[in-house]
Structures are given as structure tokens and as C-alpha cells.
Coordinates of N, CA and C and ligand atoms in Angstrom, one line a residue:
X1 N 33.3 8.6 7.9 CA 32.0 8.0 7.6 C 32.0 7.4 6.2
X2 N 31.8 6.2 6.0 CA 31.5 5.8 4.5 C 29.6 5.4 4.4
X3 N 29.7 6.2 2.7 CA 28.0 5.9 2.6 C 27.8 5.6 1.4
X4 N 26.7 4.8 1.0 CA 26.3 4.5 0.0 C 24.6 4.9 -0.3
X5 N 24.6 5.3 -1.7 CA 23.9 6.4 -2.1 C 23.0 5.2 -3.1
X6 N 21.6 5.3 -2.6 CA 20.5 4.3 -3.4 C 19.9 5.0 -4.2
X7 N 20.0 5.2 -5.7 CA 19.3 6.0 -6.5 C 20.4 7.3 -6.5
X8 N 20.9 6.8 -6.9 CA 22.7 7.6 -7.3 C 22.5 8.4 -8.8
X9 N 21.3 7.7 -9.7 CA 21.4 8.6 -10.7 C 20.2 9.5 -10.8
X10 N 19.6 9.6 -9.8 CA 17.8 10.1 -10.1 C 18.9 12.3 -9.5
X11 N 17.5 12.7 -10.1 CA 17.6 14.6 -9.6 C 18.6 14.2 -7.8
X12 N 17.8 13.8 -6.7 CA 18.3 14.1 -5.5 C 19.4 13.1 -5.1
X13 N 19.4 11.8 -6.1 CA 20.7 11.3 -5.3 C 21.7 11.5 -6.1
X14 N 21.9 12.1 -7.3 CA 23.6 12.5 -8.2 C 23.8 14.2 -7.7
X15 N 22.7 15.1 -6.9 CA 22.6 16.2 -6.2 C 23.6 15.8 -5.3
X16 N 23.3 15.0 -4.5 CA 23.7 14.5 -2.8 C 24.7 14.2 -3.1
X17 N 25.4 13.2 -4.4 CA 26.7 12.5 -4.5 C 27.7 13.6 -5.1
X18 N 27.5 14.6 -5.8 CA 28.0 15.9 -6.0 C 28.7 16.3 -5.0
X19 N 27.4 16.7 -4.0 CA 27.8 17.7 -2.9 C 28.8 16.9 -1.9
X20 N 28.4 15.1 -2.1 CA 29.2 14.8 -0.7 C 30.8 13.8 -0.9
X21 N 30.8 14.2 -2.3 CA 31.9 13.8 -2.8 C 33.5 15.0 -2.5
X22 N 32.6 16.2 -2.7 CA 33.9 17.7 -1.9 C 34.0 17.4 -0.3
X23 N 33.0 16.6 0.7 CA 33.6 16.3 1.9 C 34.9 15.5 2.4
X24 N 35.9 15.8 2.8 CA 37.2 15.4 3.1 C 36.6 14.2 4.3
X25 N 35.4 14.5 5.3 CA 35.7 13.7 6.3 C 34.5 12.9 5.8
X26 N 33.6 12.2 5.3 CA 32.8 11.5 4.6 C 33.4 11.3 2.9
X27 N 32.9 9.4 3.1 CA 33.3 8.9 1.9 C 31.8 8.4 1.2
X28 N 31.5 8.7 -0.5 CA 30.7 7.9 -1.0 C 31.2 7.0 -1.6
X29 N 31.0 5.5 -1.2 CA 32.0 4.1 -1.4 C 31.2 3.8 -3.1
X30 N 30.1 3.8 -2.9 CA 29.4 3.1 -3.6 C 27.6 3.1 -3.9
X31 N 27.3 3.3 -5.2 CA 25.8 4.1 -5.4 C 25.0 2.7 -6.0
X32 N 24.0 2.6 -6.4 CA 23.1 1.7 -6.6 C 22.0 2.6 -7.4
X33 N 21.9 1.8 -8.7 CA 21.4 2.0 -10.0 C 20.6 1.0 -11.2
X34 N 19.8 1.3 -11.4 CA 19.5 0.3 -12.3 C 20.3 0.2 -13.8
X35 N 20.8 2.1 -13.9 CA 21.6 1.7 -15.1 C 23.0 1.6 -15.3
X36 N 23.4 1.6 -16.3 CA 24.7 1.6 -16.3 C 25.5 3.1 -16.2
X37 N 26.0 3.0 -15.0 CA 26.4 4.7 -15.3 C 28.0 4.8 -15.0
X38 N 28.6 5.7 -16.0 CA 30.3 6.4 -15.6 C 30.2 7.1 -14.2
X39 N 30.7 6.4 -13.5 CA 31.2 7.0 -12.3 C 32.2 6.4 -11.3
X40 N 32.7 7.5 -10.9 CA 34.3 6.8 -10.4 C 34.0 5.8 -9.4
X41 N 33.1 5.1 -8.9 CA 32.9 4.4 -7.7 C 32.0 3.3 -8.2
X42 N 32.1 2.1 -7.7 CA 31.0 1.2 -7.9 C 29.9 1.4 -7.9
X43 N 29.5 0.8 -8.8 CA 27.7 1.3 -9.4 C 26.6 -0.1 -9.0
X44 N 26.2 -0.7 -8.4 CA 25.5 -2.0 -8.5 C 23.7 -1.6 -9.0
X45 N 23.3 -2.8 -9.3 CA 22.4 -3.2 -9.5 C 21.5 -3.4 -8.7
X46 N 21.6 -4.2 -7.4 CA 21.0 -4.9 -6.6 C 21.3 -4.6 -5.1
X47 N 20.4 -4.2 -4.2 CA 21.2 -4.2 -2.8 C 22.1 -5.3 -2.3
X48 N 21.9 -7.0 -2.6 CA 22.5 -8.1 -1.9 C 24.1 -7.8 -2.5
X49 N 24.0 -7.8 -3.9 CA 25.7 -7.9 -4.7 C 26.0 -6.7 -4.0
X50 N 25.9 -5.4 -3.2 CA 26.3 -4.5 -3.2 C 26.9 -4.3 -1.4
X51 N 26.3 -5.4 -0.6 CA 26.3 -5.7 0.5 C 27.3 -6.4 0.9
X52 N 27.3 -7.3 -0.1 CA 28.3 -8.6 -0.4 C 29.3 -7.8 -0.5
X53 N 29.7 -6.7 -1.0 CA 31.3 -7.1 -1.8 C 31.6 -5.3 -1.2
X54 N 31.0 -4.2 -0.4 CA 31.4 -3.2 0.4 C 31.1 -3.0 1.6
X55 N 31.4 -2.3 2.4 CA 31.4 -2.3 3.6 C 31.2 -0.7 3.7
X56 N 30.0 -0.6 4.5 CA 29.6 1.4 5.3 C 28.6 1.4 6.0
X57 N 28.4 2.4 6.5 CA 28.2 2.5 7.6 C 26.5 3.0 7.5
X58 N 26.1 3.5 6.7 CA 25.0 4.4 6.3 C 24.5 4.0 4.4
X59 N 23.2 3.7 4.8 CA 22.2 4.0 3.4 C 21.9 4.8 3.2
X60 N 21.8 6.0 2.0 CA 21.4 7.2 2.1 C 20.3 6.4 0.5
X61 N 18.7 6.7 0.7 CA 18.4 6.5 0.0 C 17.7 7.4 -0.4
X62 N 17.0 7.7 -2.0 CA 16.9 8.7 -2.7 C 15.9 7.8 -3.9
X63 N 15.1 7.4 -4.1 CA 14.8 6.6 -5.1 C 13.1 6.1 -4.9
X64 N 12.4 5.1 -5.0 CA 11.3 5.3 -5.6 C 10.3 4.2 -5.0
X65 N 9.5 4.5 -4.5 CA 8.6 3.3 -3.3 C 7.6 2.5 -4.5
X66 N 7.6 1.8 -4.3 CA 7.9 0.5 -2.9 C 9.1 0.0 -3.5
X67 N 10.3 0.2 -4.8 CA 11.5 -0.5 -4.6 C 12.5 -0.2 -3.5
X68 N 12.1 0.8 -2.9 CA 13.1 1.0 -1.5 C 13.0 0.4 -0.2
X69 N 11.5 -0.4 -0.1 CA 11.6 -1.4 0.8 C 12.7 -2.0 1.0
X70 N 12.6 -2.9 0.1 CA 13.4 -4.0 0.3 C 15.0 -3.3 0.6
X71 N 15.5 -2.8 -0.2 CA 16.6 -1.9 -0.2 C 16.9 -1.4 1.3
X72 N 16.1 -1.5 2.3 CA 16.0 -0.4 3.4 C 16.0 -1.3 4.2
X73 N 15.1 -2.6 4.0 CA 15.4 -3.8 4.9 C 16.7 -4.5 4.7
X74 N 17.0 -4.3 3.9 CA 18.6 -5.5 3.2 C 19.7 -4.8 4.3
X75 N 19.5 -3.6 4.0 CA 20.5 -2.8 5.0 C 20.4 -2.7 6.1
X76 N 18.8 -2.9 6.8 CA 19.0 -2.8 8.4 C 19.1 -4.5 8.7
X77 N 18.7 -4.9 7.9 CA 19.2 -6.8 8.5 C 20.8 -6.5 8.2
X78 N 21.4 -6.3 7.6 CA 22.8 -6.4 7.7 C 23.6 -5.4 8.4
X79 N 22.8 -4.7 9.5 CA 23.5 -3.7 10.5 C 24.0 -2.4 9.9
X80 N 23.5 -1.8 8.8 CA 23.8 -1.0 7.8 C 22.6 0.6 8.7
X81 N 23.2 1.4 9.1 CA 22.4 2.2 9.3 C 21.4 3.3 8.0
X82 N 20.1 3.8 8.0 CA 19.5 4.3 7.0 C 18.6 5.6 7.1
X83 N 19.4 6.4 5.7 CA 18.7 7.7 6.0 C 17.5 7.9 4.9
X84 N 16.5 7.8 4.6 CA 15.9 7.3 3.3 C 14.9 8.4 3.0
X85 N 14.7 9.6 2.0 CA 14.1 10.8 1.5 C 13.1 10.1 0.8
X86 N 12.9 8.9 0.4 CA 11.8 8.7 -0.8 C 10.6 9.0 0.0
X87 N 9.5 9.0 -0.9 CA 7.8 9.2 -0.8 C 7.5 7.6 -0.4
X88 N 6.5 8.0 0.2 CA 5.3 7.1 -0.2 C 5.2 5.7 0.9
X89 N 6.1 5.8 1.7 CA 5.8 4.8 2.8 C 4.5 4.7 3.5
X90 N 4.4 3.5 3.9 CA 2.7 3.0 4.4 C 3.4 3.2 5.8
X91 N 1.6 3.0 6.7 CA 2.1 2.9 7.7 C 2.5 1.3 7.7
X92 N 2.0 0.4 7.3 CA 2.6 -1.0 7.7 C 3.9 -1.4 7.6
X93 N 4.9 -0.2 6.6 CA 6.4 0.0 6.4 C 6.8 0.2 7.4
X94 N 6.2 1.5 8.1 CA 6.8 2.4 9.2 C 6.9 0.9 10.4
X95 N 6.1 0.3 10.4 CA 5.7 -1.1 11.6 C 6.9 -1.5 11.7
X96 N 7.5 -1.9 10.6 CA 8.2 -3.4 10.4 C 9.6 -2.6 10.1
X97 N 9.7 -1.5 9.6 CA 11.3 -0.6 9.5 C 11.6 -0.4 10.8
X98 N 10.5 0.0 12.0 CA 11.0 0.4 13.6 C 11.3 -1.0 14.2
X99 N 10.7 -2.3 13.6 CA 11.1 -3.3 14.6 C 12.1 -3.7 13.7
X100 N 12.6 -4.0 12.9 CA 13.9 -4.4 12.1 C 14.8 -3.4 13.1
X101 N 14.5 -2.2 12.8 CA 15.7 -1.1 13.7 C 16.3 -1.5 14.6
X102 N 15.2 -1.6 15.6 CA 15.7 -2.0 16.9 C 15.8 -3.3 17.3
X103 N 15.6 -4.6 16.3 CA 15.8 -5.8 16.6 C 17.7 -5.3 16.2
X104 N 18.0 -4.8 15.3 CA 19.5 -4.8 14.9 C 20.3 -3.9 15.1
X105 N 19.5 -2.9 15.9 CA 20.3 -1.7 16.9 C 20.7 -0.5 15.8
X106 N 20.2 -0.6 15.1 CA 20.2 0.9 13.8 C 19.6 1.9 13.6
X107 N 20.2 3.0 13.6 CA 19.4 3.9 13.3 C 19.1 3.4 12.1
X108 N 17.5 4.7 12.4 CA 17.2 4.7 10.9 C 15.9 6.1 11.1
X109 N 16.3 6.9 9.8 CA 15.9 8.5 9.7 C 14.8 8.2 7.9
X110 N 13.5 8.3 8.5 CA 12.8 8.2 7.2 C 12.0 10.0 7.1
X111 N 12.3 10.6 6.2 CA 11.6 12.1 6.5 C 10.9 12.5 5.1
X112 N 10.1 12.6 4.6 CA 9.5 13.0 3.5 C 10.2 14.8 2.8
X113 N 10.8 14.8 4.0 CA 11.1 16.4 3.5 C 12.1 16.9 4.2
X114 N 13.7 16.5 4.3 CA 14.9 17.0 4.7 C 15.0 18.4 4.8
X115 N 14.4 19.6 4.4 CA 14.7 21.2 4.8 C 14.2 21.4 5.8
X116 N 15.2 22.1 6.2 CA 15.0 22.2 7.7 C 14.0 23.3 8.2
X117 N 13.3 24.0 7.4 CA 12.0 24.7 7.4 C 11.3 24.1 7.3
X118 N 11.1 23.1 6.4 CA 9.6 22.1 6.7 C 9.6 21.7 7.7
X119 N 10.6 21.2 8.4 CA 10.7 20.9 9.4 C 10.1 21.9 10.7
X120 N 10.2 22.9 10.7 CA 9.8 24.2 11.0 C 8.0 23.8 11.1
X121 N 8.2 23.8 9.7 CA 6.4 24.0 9.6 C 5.6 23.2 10.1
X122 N 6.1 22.3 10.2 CA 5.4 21.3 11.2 C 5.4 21.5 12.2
X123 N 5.7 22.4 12.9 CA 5.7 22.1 14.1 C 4.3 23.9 14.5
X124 N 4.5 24.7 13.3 CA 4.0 25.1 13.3 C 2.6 25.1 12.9
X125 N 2.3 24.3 11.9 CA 0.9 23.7 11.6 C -0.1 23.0 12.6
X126 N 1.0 22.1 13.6 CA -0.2 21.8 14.7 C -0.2 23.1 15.5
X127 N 0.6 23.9 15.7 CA -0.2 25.0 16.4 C -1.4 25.8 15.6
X128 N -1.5 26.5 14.3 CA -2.3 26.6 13.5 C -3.8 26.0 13.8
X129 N -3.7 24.4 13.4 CA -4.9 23.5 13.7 C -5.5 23.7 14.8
X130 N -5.0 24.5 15.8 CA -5.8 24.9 17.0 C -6.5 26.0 17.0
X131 N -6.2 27.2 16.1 CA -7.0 28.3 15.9 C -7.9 28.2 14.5
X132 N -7.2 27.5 13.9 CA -8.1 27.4 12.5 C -8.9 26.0 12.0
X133 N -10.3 26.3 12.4 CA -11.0 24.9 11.7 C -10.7 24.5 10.2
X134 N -10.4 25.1 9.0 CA -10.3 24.6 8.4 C -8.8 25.0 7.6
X135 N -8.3 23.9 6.8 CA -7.2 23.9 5.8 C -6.9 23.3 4.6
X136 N -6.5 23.5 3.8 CA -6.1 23.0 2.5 C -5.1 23.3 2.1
X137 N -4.1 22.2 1.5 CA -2.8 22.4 0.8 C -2.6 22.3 -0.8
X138 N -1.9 22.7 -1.1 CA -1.5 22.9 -2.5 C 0.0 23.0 -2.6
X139 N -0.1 21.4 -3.3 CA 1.1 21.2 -3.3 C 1.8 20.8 -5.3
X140 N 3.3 22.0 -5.2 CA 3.6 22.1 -6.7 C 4.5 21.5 -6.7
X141 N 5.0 20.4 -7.7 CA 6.0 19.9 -7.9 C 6.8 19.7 -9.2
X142 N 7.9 19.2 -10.1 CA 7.7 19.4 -11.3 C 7.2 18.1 -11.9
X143 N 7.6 18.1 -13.3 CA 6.1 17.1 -14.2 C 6.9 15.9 -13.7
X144 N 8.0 15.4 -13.6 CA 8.3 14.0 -13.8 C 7.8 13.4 -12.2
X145 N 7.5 14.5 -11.3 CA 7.6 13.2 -10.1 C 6.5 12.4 -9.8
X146 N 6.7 11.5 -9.5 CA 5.7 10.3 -9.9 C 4.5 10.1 -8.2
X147 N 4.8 10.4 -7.6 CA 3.8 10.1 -6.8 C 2.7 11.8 -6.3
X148 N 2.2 11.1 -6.3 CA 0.5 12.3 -6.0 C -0.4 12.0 -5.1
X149 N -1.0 12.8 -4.1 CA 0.0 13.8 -3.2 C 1.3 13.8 -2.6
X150 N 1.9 14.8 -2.9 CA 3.4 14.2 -2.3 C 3.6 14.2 -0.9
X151 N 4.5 13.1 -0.6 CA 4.8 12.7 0.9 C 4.9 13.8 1.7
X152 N 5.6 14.6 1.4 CA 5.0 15.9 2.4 C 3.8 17.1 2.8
X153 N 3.2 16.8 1.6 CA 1.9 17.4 2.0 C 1.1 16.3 2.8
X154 N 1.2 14.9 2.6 CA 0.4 13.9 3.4 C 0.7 13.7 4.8
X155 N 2.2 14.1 5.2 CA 2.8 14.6 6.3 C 1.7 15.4 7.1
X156 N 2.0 16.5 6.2 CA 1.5 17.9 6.8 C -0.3 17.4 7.1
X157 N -0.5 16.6 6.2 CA -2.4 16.8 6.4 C -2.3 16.0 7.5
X158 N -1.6 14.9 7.8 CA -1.8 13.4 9.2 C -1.5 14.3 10.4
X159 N -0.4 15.3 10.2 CA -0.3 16.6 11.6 C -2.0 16.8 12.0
X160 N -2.7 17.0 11.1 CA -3.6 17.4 11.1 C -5.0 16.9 11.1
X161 N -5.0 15.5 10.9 CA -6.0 14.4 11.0 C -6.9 15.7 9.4
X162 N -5.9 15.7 8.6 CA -6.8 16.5 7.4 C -7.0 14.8 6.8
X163 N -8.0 14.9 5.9 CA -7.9 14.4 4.7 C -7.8 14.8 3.6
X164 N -6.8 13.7 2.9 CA -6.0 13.8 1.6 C -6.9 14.7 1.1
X165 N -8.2 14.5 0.5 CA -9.3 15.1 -0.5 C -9.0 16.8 -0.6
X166 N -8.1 17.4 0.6 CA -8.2 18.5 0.9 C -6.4 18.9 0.4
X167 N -6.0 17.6 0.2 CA -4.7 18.4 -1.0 C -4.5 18.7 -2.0
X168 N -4.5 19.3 -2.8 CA -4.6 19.8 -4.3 C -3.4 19.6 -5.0
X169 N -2.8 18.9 -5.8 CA -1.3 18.6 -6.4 C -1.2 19.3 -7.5
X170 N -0.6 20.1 -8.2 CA -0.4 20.8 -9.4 C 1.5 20.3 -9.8
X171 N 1.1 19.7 -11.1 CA 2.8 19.5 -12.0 C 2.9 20.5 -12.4
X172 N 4.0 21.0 -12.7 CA 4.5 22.0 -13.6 C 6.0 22.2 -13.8
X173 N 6.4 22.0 -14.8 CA 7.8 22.1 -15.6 C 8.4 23.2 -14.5
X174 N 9.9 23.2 -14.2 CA 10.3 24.6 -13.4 C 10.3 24.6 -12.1
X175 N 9.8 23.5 -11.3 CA 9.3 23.2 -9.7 C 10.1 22.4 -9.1
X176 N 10.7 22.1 -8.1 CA 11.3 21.7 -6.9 C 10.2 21.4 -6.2
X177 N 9.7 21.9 -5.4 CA 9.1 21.3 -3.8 C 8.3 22.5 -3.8
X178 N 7.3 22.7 -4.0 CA 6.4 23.9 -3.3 C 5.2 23.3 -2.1
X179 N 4.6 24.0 -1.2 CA 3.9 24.0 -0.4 C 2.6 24.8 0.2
X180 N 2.0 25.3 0.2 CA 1.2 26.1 0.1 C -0.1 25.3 1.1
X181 N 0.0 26.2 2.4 CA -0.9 25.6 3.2 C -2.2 27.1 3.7
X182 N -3.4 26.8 3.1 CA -4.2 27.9 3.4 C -5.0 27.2 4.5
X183 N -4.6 28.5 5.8 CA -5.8 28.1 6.6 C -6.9 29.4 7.1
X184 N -8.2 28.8 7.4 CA -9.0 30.1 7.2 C -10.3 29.5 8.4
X185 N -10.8 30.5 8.8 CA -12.0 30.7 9.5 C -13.3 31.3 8.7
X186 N -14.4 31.8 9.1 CA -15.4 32.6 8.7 C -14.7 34.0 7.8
X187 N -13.8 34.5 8.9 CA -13.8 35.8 9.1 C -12.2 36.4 8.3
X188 N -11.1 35.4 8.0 CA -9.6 36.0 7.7 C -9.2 34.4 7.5
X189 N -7.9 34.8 6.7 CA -7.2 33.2 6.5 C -5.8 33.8 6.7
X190 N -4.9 32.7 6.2 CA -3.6 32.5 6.6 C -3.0 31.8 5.5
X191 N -2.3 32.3 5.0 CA -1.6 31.6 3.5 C -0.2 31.3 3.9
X192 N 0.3 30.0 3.9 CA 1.5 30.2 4.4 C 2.6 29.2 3.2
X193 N 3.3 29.9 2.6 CA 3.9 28.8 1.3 C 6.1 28.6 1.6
X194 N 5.7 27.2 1.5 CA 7.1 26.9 1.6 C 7.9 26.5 0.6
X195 N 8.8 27.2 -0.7 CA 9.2 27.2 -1.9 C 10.7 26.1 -1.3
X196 N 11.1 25.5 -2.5 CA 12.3 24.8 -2.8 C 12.9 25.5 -3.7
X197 N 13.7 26.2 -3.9 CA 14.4 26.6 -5.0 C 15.6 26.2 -5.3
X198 N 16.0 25.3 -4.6 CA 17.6 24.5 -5.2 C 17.7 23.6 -3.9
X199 N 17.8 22.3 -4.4 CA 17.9 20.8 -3.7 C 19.2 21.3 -2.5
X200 N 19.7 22.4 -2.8 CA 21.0 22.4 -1.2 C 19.9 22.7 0.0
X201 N 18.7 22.9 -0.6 CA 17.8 23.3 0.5 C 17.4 21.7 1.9
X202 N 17.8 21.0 0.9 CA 17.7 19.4 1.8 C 18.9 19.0 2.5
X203 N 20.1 19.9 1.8 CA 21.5 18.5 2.5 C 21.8 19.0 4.1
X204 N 21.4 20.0 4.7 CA 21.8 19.9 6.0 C 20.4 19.1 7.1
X205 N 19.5 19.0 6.3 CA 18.8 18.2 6.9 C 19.0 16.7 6.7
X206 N 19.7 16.4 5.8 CA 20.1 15.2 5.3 C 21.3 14.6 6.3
X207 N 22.5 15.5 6.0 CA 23.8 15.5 7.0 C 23.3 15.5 8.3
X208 N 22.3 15.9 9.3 CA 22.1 15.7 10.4 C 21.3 14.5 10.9
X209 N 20.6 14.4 9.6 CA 20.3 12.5 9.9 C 21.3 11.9 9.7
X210 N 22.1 12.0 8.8 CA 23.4 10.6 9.1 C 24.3 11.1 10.1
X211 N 24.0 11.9 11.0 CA 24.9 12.4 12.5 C 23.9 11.7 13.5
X212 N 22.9 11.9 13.2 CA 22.1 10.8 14.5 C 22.1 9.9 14.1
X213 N 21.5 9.2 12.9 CA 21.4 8.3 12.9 C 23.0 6.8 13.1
X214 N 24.0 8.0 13.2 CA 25.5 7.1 13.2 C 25.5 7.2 14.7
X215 N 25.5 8.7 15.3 CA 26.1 8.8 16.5 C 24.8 8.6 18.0
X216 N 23.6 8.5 17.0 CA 22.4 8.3 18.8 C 21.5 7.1 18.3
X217 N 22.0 6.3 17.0 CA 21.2 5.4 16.8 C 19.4 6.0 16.1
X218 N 19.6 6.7 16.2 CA 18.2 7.6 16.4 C 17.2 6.6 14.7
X219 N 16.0 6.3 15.8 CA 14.8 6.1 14.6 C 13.9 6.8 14.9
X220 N 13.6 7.5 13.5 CA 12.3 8.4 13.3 C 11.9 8.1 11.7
X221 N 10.3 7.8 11.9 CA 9.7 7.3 10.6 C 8.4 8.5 10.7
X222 N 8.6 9.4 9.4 CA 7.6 10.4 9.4 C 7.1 10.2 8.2
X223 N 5.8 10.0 8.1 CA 5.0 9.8 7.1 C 3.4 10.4 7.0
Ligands
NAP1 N1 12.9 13.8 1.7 C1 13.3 14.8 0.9 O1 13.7 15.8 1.4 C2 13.2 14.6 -0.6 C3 13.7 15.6 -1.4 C4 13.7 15.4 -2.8 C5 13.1 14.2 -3.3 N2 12.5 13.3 -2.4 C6 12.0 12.0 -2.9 O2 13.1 11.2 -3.3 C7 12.7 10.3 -4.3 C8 13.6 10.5 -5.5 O3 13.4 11.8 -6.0 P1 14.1 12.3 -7.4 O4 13.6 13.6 -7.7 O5 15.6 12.1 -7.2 O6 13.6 11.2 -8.4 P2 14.2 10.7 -9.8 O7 15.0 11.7 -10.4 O8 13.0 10.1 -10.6 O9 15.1 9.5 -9.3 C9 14.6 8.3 -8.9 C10 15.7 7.3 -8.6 O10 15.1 6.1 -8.1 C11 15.8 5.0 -8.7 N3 15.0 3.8 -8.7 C12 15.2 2.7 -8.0 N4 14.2 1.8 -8.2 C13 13.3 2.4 -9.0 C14 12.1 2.0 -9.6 N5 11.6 0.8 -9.4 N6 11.4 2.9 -10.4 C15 11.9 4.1 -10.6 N7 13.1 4.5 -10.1 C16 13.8 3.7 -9.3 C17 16.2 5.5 -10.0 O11 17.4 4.8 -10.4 P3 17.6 4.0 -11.7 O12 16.5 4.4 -12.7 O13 19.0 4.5 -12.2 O14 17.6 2.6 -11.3 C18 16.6 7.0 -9.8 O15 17.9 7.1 -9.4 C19 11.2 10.6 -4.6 O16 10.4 9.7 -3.8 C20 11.0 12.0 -4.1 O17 9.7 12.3 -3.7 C21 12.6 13.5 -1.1

């Protein structure tokens, strides 16, 4: 499998390029950056120069909305399949990423939250929403990440036809991914918190989107 890694130098994509550089049966060909960085593989600038001049099979993106639009379309118009972790997709993205997909037969895996326990919780939150009228999230992240509320607590609230108003964001130096979903009645509540404590917590949910998305074509846009 060869892939190329969009936002190769940010926390989650020089994580991802670490970890998937010790894989014998996967290749990272080539990362995409705005700056200049040492690293043994081509570094581009631009999705088009990067399209032009290598060849793989999978986008693994990692980087920062709305510059990953375009990034995500360049690759599915060029038959490039795409696994993409950034925040902050619209739904009018989600529209036009599913018909690019399937106009060009690509997968493509958009997930706000690769661990495979979030994944969990979702499924467990709409059960939740059935016993409990009310919820609120609290979601902790550290100081530099740039979008508020994060893509996965807005996940979790649209499970739930919550509104946003009802998410609470807290920065704090020291933080990965926290989640914290209180749900409560009159009478008793339910505190239920989902910690990140080291980014390996994302790569098997990561690695199993570029297994569907290579081997069943598979598109899923969760937002
Ligand atoms: N789905 C998941 O499981 C998951 C897990 C962790 C993080 N995330 C998301 O992944 C994204 C990246 O997270 P991170 O912690 O790695 O962030 P980060 O450390 O700030 O890295 C951001 C990356 O985006 C690139 N980038 C490209 N265009 C950009 C632009 N216009 N403005 C700013 N940066 C741009 C930067 O590259 P250059 O500056 O070198 O160009 C950099 O490599 C975020 O949206 C975050 O919420 C998702």
C-alpha cells in the first residue's frame, strides 16, 4: 500500500508518519506541508505538484478545514482514495465529497474521531438519548487546537439532535482529546468520559479506514 500523509508536520500527521514508517507492508511515499521540513521523503507544497510527480493509492489527511477541502477533492478527482481525521466539515462538504466518491469509485473515510471507543460511544449515546431527556458535553482539548467545539463533540451532540449551546469546550495545556458526556433526569445522572492519553489511541482506527477504504471502496462522512 503506498500513502501520502497531508499535514505531515502538524501533532497527528508526523505521529502517524512515525508509526507507519516501521510498517514493512505499507509505504509513506510522500507528505504535504507548507513548510520546509528534513525528511527522508518528498515534502510538497501543494496537492496538484504532489499529484503530478507520485503515485498512491490513499490520502491520509491530518490538517486543518477548510484547507483540506480542496486537498480531498484534488485526490478524489484523480482516483486517489481518502482517509481524512481533520475537524470541521460542513454538511455541504459531506454533499459534494459523497458525489465526487462515487462519481470516481473511491473510497473515502471522513471520521472526526479515529479511536475505536469513540466509536463505541456513539453507538452508545443514541441508546442513552432514549432514557435520558437531557445532556451536555464537555469537551477538553489542549491550548493550540484551533477549532471550538470540536468535531467530535458536534458528532456526538447531531447523534443527538443536541444543540451545540449545550457543549462546553475547555483548553488546557496537557490534553489530547477528552470527552465528557453528562446525562441526567430529575432523579440521577450518568457521567460518562472518554480520555485520549497518547495519539496510538487513533492508529488502529486509522489503519482500518485505509483497509476499507482500499479494499470495499467504503464511503463514510461523519460529522
Ligand atoms: N479524527 C481524529 O481521530 C483526530 C485525531 C487528532 C486530531 N484530529 C484533527 O486533525 C487535525 C490536525 O490536528 P493536529 O493536532 O495534528 O494539528 P496541528 O498540529 O496544528 O497540525 C495541523 C497541520 O495542518 C497543516 N495545514 C495545512 N493547511 C493549513 C492551514 N491552512 N492552516 C493551518 N494548518 C494547515 C499544517 O501543516 P503546515 O503548517 O506544515 O503546512 C499541520 O501539519 C485537526 O483538525 C484535529 O482536530 C483528528
Amino acid at each position: 500500500m503506498r500513502l501520502a500523509i497531508n499535514g505531515i508536520s502538524g501533532k497527528m500527521g508526523a505521529y502517524l508518519y512515525n508509526y507507519l514508517k516501521e510498517r514493512s507492508d505499507w509505504t509513506v511515499v510522500c507528505g504535504l506541508s507548507r513548510q520546509n521540513l528534513s525528511l527522508p521523503i518528498p515534502i510538497y507544497k501543494d496537492i496538484k505538484s504532489c499529484l503530478e510527480r507520485e503515485q498512491f493509492d490513499t490520502l491520509i489527511d491530518f490538517s486543518q478545514y477548510p484547507a483540506c477541502v480542496e486537498v480531498v477533492k484534488q485526490a478524489i478527482i484523480n482516483n486517489i482514495n481518502v482517509v481524512s481525521g481533520t475537524t470541521g466539515y460542513k454538511k455541504y462538504d459531506e454533499k459534494l465529497i459523497k458525489y465526487l466518491a462515487m462519481k470516481h469509485n473511491v473510497g473515502v473515510v471522513i471520521s472526526p474521531n479515529f479511536s475505536l471507543l469513540s466509536q463505541e460511544l456513539a453507538d452508545l449515546i443514541y441508546q442513552m438519548k432514549k432514557h435520558f431527556p437531557y445532556c451536555e458535553i464537555i469537551e477538553t482539548h489542549g491550548i493550540h487546537k484551533k477549532d471550538k467545539p470540536s468535531g467530535t463533540a458536534k458528532y456526538f451532540a447531531n447523534l443527538m439532535n443536541l444543540d451545540y449551546a449545550f457543549i462546553h469546550s475547555v483548553r488546557l495545556p496537557g490534553y489530547i482529546a477528552d470527552h465528557e458526556l453528562i446525562f441526567a433526569d430529575e432523579y440521577q445522572s450518568l457521567i460518562i468520559t472518554h480520555r485520549i492519553n497518547n495519539r496510538q489511541a487513533f492508529i488502529s482506527g486509522i489503519e482500518k479506514a485505509i483497509i476499507d477504504v482500499t479494499n470495499l471502496k467504503k464511503v463514510e462522512i461523519l460529522i
